[in-house]
Amino acid sequence: LKQVSLSARYTYEALSYVWGNARDTAPMILDRTLYHITKNLERVLRYLCSKESPRVLWINTICINQNDLDEKSEQVPIIGEIYSRATKVYT
């Protein structure tokens, strides 16, 4: 997990993730931190991730702290810009 500024011009793909039952979760450890992600997101990540061709993904449910209203209020207005700068957007 890496925090970067949009002005840094990183190459990344974005995943607009809004589907699935929020109560049907699976554990994911990222930078030694436990996250509970939906099983649908877990399946998508397993499908997209490959050791042979690593990629950088921006996933709104992970990159925006859903429990922090201040963070959400800063991030939500720039989601369009985040998606427009992605090399590919999965919806």
mmCIF file of C-alpha atoms in Angstrom:
data_model
loop_
_atom_site.group_PDB
_atom_site.id
_atom_site.type_symbol
_atom_site.label_atom_id
_atom_site.label_comp_id
_atom_site.label_asym_id
_atom_site.label_seq_id
_atom_site.Cartn_x
_atom_site.Cartn_y
_atom_site.Cartn_z
ATOM 1 C CA LEU A 1 0.000 0.000 0.000
ATOM 2 C CA LYS A 2 1.480 3.295 -1.042
ATOM 3 C CA GLN A 3 0.155 6.814 -0.656
ATOM 4 C CA VAL A 4 0.935 9.070 -3.607
ATOM 5 C CA SER A 5 -0.173 12.420 -4.902
ATOM 6 C CA LEU A 6 -2.092 12.654 -8.164
ATOM 7 C CA SER A 7 0.581 15.077 -9.329
ATOM 8 C CA ALA A 8 3.164 12.268 -9.068
ATOM 9 C CA ARG A 9 1.803 10.808 -12.328
ATOM 10 C CA TYR A 10 2.001 7.134 -11.357
ATOM 11 C CA THR A 11 0.807 4.580 -13.870
ATOM 12 C CA TYR A 12 -2.095 2.621 -12.404
ATOM 13 C CA GLU A 13 -5.351 0.893 -13.192
ATOM 14 C CA ALA A 14 -8.519 1.692 -11.244
ATOM 15 C CA LEU A 15 -11.215 -0.583 -9.977
ATOM 16 C CA SER A 16 -14.599 1.006 -9.420
ATOM 17 C CA TYR A 17 -15.817 -1.397 -6.840
ATOM 18 C CA VAL A 18 -19.385 -1.018 -5.652
ATOM 19 C CA TRP A 19 -20.967 -4.453 -5.990
ATOM 20 C CA GLY A 20 -21.388 -7.391 -3.655
ATOM 21 C CA ASN A 21 -22.734 -8.075 -0.199
ATOM 22 C CA ALA A 22 -20.782 -5.937 2.287
ATOM 23 C CA ARG A 23 -21.344 -8.565 4.986
ATOM 24 C CA ASP A 24 -19.864 -11.434 2.939
ATOM 25 C CA THR A 25 -16.172 -10.720 3.578
ATOM 26 C CA ALA A 26 -12.760 -12.303 3.356
ATOM 27 C CA PRO A 27 -9.584 -11.241 5.178
ATOM 28 C CA MET A 28 -6.791 -9.524 3.277
ATOM 29 C CA ILE A 29 -3.472 -8.464 4.776
ATOM 30 C CA LEU A 30 -1.901 -5.410 3.211
ATOM 31 C CA ASP A 31 1.234 -3.896 4.735
ATOM 32 C CA ARG A 32 0.699 -5.981 7.870
ATOM 33 C CA THR A 33 -2.773 -4.504 8.319
ATOM 34 C CA LEU A 34 -5.858 -6.694 8.237
ATOM 35 C CA TYR A 35 -8.653 -5.537 5.950
ATOM 36 C CA HIS A 36 -12.011 -7.191 5.482
ATOM 37 C CA ILE A 37 -12.921 -7.043 1.818
ATOM 38 C CA THR A 38 -15.970 -8.497 0.149
ATOM 39 C CA LYS A 39 -15.583 -11.935 -1.336
ATOM 40 C CA ASN A 40 -16.456 -10.470 -4.742
ATOM 41 C CA LEU A 41 -13.514 -8.061 -4.454
ATOM 42 C CA GLU A 42 -11.284 -10.938 -3.377
ATOM 43 C CA ARG A 43 -12.267 -12.886 -6.514
ATOM 44 C CA VAL A 44 -11.606 -9.857 -8.737
ATOM 45 C CA LEU A 45 -8.183 -9.292 -7.150
ATOM 46 C CA ARG A 46 -7.232 -12.955 -7.621
ATOM 47 C CA TYR A 47 -8.286 -12.686 -11.263
ATOM 48 C CA LEU A 48 -6.394 -9.439 -11.917
ATOM 49 C CA CYS A 49 -3.225 -10.147 -9.946
ATOM 50 C CA SER A 50 -0.369 -12.040 -11.518
ATOM 51 C CA LYS A 51 3.201 -12.611 -10.359
ATOM 52 C CA GLU A 52 4.305 -12.585 -14.000
ATOM 53 C CA SER A 53 2.925 -9.107 -14.692
ATOM 54 C CA PRO A 54 2.537 -7.057 -11.523
ATOM 55 C CA ARG A 55 0.253 -4.040 -11.648
ATOM 56 C CA VAL A 56 -0.680 -1.053 -9.538
ATOM 57 C CA LEU A 57 -4.365 -0.867 -8.684
ATOM 58 C CA TRP A 58 -6.381 1.975 -7.181
ATOM 59 C CA ILE A 59 -9.475 0.495 -5.519
ATOM 60 C CA ASN A 60 -11.874 2.982 -4.006
ATOM 61 C CA THR A 61 -12.970 0.771 -1.099
ATOM 62 C CA ILE A 62 -9.344 0.278 -0.040
ATOM 63 C CA CYS A 63 -7.822 3.626 -1.001
ATOM 64 C CA ILE A 64 -10.559 5.691 0.631
ATOM 65 C CA ASN A 65 -11.125 5.051 4.324
ATOM 66 C CA GLN A 66 -14.843 4.377 4.308
ATOM 67 C CA ASN A 67 -15.097 5.099 8.049
ATOM 68 C CA ASP A 68 -13.464 8.544 7.882
ATOM 69 C CA LEU A 69 -16.007 11.145 6.764
ATOM 70 C CA ASP A 70 -13.331 13.855 6.409
ATOM 71 C CA GLU A 71 -11.244 11.663 4.121
ATOM 72 C CA LYS A 72 -14.281 10.650 2.084
ATOM 73 C CA SER A 73 -15.302 14.286 1.676
ATOM 74 C CA GLU A 74 -11.840 15.071 0.260
ATOM 75 C CA GLN A 75 -11.544 12.012 -1.988
ATOM 76 C CA VAL A 76 -15.022 11.643 -3.466
ATOM 77 C CA PRO A 77 -14.877 14.948 -5.409
ATOM 78 C CA ILE A 78 -11.650 13.875 -7.174
ATOM 79 C CA ILE A 79 -12.678 10.325 -8.072
ATOM 80 C CA GLY A 80 -13.398 11.442 -11.651
ATOM 81 C CA GLU A 81 -9.846 12.728 -11.950
ATOM 82 C CA ILE A 82 -8.467 9.526 -10.422
ATOM 83 C CA TYR A 83 -10.357 7.414 -12.962
ATOM 84 C CA SER A 84 -9.458 9.677 -15.886
ATOM 85 C CA ARG A 85 -5.731 9.323 -15.141
ATOM 86 C CA ALA A 86 -5.900 5.522 -14.878
ATOM 87 C CA THR A 87 -4.607 3.529 -17.834
ATOM 88 C CA LYS A 88 -7.652 1.271 -17.491
ATOM 89 C CA VAL A 89 -10.785 1.345 -15.335
ATOM 90 C CA TYR A 90 -12.568 -1.848 -14.334
ATOM 91 C CA THR A 91 -16.239 -1.369 -13.479
#
